[in-house]
PDB file of C-alpha atoms in Angstrom:
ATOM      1  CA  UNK U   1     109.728 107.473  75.461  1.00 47.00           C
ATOM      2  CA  UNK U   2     113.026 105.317  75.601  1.00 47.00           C
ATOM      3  CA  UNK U   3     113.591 107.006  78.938  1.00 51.00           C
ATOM      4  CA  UNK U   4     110.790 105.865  80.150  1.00 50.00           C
ATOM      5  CA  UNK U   5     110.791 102.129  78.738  1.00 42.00           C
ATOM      6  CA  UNK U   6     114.076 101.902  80.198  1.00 48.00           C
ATOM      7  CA  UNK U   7     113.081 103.094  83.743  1.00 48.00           C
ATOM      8  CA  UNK U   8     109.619 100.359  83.631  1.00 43.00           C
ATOM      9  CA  UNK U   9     112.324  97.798  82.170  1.00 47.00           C
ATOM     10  CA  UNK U  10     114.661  98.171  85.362  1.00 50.00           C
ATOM     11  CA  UNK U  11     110.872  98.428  87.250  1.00 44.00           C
ATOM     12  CA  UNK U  12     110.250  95.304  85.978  1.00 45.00           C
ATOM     13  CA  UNK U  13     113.844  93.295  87.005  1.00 47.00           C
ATOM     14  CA  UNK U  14     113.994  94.532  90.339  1.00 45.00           C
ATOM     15  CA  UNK U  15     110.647  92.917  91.072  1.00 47.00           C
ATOM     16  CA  UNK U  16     111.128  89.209  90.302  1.00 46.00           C
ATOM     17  CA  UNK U  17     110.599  90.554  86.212  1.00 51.00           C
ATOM     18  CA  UNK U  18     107.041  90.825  87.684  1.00 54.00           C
ATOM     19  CA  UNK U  19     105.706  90.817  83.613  1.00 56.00           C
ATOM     20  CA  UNK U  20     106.160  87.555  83.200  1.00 67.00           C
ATOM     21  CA  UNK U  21     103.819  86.399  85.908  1.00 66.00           C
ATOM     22  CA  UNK U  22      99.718  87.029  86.233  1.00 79.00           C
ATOM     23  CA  UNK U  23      99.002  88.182  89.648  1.00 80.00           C
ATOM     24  CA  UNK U  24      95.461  88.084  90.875  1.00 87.00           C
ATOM     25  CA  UNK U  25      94.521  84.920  88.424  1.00 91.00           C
ATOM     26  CA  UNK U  26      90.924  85.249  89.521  1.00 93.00           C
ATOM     27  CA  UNK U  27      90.371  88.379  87.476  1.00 95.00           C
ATOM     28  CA  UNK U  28      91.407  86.275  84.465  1.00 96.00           C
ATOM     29  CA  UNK U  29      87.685  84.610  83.779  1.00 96.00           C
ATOM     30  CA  UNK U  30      86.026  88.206  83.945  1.00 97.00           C
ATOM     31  CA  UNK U  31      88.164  89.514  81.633  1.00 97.00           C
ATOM     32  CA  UNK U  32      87.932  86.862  79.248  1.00 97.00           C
ATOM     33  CA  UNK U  33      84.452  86.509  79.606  1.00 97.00           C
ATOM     34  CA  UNK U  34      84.086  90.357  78.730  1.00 97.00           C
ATOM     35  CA  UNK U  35      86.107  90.289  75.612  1.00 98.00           C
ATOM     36  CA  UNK U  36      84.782  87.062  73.867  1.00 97.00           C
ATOM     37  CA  UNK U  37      86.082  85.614  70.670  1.00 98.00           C
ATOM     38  CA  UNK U  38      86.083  86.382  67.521  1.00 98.00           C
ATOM     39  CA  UNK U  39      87.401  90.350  68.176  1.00 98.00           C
ATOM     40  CA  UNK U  40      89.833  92.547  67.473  1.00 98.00           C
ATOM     41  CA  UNK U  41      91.504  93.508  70.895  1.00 98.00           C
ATOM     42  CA  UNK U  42      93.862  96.043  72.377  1.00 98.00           C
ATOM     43  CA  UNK U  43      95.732  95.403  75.590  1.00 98.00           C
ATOM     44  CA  UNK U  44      97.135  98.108  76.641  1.00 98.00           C
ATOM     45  CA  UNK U  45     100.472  98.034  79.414  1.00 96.00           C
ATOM     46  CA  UNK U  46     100.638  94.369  78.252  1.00 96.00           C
ATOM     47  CA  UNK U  47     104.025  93.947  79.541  1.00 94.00           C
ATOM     48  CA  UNK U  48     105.369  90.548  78.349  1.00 95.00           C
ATOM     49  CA  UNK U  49     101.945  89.004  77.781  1.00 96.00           C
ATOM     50  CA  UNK U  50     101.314  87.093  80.606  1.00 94.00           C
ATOM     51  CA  UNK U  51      98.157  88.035  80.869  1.00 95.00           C
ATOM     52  CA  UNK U  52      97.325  88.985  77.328  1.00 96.00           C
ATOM     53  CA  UNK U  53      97.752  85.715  76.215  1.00 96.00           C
ATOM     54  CA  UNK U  54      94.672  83.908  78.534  1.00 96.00           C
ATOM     55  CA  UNK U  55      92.240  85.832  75.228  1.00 97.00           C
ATOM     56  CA  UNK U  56      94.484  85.405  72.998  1.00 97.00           C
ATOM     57  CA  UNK U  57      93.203  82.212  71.260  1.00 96.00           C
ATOM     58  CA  UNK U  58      90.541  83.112  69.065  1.00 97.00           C
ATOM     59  CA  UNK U  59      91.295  86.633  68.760  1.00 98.00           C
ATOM     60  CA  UNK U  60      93.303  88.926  67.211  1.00 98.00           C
ATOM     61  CA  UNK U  61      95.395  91.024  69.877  1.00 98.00           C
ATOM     62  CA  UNK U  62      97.483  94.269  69.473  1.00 98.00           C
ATOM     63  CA  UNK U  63      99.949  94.570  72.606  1.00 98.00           C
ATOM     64  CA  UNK U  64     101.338  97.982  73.565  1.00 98.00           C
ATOM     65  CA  UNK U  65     103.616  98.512  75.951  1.00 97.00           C
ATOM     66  CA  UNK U  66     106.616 101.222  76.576  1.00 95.00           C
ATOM     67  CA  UNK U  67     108.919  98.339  77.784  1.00 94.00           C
ATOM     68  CA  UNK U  68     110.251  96.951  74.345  1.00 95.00           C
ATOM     69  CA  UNK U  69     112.196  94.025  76.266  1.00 93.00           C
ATOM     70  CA  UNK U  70     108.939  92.831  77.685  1.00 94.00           C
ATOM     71  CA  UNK U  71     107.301  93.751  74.141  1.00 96.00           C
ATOM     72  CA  UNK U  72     109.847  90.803  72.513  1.00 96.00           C
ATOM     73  CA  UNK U  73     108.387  88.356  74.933  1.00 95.00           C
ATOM     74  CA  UNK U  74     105.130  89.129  73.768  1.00 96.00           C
ATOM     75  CA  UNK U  75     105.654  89.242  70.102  1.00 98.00           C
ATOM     76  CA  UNK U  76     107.156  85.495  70.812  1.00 97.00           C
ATOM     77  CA  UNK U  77     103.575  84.014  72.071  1.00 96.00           C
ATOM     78  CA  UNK U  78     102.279  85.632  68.926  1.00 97.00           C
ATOM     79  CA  UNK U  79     100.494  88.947  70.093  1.00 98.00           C
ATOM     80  CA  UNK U  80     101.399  92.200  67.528  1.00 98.00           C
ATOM     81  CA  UNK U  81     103.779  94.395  69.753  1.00 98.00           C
ATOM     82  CA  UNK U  82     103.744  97.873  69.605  1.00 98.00           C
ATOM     83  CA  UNK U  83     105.706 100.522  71.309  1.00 97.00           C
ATOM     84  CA  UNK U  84     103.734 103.564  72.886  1.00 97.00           C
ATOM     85  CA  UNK U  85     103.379 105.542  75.956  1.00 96.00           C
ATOM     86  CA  UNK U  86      99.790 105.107  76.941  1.00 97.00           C
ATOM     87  CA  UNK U  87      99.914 108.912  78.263  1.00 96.00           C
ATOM     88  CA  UNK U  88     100.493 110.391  74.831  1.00 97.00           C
ATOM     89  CA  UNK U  89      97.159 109.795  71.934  1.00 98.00           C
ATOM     90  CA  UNK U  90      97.106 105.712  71.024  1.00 98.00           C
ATOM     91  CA  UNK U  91      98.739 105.191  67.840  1.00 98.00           C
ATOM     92  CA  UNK U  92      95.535 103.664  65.971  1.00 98.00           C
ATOM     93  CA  UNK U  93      92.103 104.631  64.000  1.00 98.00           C
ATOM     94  CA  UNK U  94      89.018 105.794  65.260  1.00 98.00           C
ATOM     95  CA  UNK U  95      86.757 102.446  65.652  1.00 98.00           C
ATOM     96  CA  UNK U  96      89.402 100.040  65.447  1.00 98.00           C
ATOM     97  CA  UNK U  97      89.211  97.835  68.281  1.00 98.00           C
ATOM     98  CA  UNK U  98      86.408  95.304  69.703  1.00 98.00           C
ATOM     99  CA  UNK U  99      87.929  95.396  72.817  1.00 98.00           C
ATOM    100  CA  UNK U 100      90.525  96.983  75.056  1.00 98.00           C
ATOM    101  CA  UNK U 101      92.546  95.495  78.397  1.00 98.00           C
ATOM    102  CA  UNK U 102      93.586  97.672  80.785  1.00 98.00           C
ATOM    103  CA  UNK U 103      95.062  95.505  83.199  1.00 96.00           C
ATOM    104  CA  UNK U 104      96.679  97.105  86.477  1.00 94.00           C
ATOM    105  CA  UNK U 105      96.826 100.064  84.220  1.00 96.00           C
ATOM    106  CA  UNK U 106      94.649 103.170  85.419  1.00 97.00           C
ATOM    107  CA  UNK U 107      96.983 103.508  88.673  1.00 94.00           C
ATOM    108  CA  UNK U 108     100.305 104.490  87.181  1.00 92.00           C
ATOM    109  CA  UNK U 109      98.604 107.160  84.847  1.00 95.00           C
ATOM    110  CA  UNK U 110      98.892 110.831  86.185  1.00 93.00           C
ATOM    111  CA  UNK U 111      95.722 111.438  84.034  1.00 95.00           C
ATOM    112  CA  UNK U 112      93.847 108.242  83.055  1.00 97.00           C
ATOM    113  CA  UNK U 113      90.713 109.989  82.048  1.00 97.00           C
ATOM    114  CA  UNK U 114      93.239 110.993  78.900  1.00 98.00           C
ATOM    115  CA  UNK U 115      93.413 107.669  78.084  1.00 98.00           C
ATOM    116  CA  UNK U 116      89.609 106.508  79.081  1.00 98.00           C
ATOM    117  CA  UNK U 117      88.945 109.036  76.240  1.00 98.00           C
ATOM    118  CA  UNK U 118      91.176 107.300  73.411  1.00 98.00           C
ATOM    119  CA  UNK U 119      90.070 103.847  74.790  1.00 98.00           C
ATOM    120  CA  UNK U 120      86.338 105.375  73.571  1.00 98.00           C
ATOM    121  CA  UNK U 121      88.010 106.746  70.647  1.00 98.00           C
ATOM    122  CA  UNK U 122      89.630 103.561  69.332  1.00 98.00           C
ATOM    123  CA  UNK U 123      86.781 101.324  70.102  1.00 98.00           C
ATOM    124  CA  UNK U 124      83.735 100.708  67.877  1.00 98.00           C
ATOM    125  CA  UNK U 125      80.455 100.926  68.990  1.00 98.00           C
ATOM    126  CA  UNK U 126      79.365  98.151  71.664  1.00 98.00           C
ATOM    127  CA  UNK U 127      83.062  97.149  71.990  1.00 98.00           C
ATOM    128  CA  UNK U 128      84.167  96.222  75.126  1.00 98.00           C
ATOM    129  CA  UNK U 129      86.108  97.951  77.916  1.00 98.00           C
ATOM    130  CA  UNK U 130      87.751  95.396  80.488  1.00 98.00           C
ATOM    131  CA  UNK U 131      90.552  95.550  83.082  1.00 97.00           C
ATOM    132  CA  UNK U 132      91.454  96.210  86.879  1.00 96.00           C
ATOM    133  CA  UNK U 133      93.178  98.262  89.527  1.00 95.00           C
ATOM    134  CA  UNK U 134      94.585  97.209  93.192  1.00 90.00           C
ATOM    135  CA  UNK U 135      91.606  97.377  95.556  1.00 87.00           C
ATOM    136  CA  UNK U 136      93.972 100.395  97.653  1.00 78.00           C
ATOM    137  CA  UNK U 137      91.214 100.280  99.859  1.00 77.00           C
ATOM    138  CA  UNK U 138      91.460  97.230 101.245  1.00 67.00           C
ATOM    139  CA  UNK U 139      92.096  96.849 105.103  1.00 54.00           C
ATOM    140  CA  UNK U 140      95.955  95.843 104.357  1.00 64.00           C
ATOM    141  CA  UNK U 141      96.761  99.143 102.778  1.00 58.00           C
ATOM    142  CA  UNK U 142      94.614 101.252 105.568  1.00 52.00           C
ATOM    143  CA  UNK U 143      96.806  99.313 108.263  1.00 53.00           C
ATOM    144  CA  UNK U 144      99.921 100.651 106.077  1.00 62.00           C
ATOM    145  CA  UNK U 145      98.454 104.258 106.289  1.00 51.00           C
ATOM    146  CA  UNK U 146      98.004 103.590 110.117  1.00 55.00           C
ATOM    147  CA  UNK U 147     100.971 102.800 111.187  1.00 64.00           C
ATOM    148  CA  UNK U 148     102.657 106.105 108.633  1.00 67.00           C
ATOM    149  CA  UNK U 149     103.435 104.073 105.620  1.00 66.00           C
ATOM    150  CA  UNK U 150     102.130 104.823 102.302  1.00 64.00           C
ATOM    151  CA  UNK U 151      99.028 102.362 101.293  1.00 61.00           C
ATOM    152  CA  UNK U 152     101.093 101.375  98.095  1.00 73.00           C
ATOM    153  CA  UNK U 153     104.602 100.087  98.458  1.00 70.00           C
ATOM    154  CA  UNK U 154     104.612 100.486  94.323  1.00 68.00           C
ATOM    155  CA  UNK U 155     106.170 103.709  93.463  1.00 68.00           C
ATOM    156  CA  UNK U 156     105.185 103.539  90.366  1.00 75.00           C
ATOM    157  CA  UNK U 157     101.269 103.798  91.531  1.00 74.00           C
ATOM    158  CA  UNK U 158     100.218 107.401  91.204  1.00 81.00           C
ATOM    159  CA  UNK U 159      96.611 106.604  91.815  1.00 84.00           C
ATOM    160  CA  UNK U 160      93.995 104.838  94.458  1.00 82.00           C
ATOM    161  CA  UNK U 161      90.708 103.998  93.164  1.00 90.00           C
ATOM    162  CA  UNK U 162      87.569 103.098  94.931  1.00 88.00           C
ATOM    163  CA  UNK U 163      84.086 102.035  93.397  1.00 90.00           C
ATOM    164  CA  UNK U 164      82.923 105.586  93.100  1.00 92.00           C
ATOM    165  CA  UNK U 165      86.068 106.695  91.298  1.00 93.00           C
ATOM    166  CA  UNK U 166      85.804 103.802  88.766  1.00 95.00           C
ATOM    167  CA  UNK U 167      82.517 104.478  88.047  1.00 96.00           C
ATOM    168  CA  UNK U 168      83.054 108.416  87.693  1.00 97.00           C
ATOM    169  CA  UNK U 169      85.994 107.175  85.380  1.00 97.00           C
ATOM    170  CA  UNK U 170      84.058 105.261  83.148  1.00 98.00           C
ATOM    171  CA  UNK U 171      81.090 107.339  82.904  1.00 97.00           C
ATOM    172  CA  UNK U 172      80.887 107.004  79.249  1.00 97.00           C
ATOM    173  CA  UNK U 173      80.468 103.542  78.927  1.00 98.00           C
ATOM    174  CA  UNK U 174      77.421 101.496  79.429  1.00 98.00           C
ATOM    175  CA  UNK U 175      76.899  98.420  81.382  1.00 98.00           C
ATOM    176  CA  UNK U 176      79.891  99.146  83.794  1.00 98.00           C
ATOM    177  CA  UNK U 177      80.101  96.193  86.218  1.00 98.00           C
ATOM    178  CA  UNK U 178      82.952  95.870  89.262  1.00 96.00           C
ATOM    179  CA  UNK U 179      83.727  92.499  90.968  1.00 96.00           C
ATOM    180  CA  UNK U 180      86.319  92.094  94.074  1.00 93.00           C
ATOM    181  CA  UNK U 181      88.742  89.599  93.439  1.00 91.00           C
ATOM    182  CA  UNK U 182      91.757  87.999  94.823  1.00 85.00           C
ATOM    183  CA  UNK U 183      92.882  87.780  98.456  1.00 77.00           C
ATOM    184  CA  UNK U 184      92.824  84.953 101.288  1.00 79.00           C
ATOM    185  CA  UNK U 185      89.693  86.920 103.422  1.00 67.00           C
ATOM    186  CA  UNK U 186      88.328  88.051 100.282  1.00 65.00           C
ATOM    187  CA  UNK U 187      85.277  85.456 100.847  1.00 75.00           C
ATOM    188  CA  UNK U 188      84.815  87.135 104.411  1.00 67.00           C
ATOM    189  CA  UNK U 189      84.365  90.482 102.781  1.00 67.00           C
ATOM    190  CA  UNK U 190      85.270  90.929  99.262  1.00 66.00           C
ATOM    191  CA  UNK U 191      85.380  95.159  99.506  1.00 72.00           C
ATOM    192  CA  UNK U 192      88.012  95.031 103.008  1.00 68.00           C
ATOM    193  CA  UNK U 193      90.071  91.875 101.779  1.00 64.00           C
ATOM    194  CA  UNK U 194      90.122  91.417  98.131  1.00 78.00           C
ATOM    195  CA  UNK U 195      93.350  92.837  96.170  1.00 85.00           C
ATOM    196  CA  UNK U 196      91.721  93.644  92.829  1.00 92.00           C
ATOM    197  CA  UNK U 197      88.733  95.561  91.675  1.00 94.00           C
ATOM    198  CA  UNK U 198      88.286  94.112  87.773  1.00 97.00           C
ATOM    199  CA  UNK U 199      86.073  96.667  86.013  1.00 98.00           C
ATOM    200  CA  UNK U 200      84.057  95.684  82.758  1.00 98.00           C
ATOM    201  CA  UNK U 201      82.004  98.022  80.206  1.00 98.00           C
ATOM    202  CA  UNK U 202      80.304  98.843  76.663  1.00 98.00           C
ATOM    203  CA  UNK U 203      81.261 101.809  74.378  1.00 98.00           C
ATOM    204  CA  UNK U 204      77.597 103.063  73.248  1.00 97.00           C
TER     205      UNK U 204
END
């Protein structure tokens, strides 16, 4: 896991320390909206905390991360750090959550469907399931593909998701509910232009 942490830490630096910074802000209202007050919540990949702490007041959030230099600057705006590789079984009890983040999350995972299954596991029943993923679809990343480049400059992204595939994903929760977000054109047409697809659901 170190080896790993280290390797997302030098990620991290050699774009702008990218952790400390929320991109796509408009996602931010969804998500809090989804997770409410009063809970128990789980971000999961919450870097530094940027964006963990927009639902953190009124909560109680766990942070888990494999970057422990990003996990200090978390622990300092108050959210409980934890070390983990989201890959491997989450290090907590069945039903122990109200709500999990998975913010910019699903892409890096070589098998996220692992993890959509601990999510379940670690949630109690009618906790909530909220995050995103880059829109890969969007015209900007078929334009890439066009002209021979790869859709994501990322090399850490190991996976493109459309609608379809997010809803196949999270066909164990109820309620599921996608909303475009982010981009100049996005208001011209939200599915070509928009950069983020923000994903909310219920655990039965």
């Amino acid at each position: 896991m170190s080896s790993l942490g280290d390797r997302y830490e030098e990620h991290h630096r050699e774009r702008r320390d990218e952790g400390d910074f929320v991109f796509v802000p408009e996602r931010i209202p969804l998500l809090v909206a989804a997770i409410g007050t009063g809970k128990r919540v789980l971000d999961l990949g919450c870097r530094s905390g940027a964006l963990t702490r927009h639902f953190l007041e009124g909560n109680s959030v766990v942070g888990l991360d494999v970057d422990a230099s990003a996990l200090e600057k978390a622990a300092a705006r108050g959210i409980e750090p934890v070390q983990g590789n989201v890959e491997e079984p989450l290090p907590f009890a069945d039903a122990s959550f109200d709500a999990v983040v998975a913010g910019e999350l699903f892409e890096h995972l070589q098998f996220p469907d692992a993890l959509v299954a601990e999510i379940r596991r670690v949630l109690r029943p009618g906790g909530a399931l909220a995050g995103s993923v880059p829109n890969a679809f969007r015209m900007q990343s078929r334009l890439r593909f066009l002209r021979g480049h790869p859709p994501e400059d990322d090399p850490t992204h190991l996976r493109m998701f459309s609608p379809d595939a997010m809803r196949e994903l999270l066909a164990g929760f109820e309620n599921v509910e996608l909303s475009y977000v982010g981009g100049r054109y996005a208001r011209l047409n939200a599915r070509l232009f928009a950069r983020d697809l923000v994903f909310t659901g219920v655990k039965p």
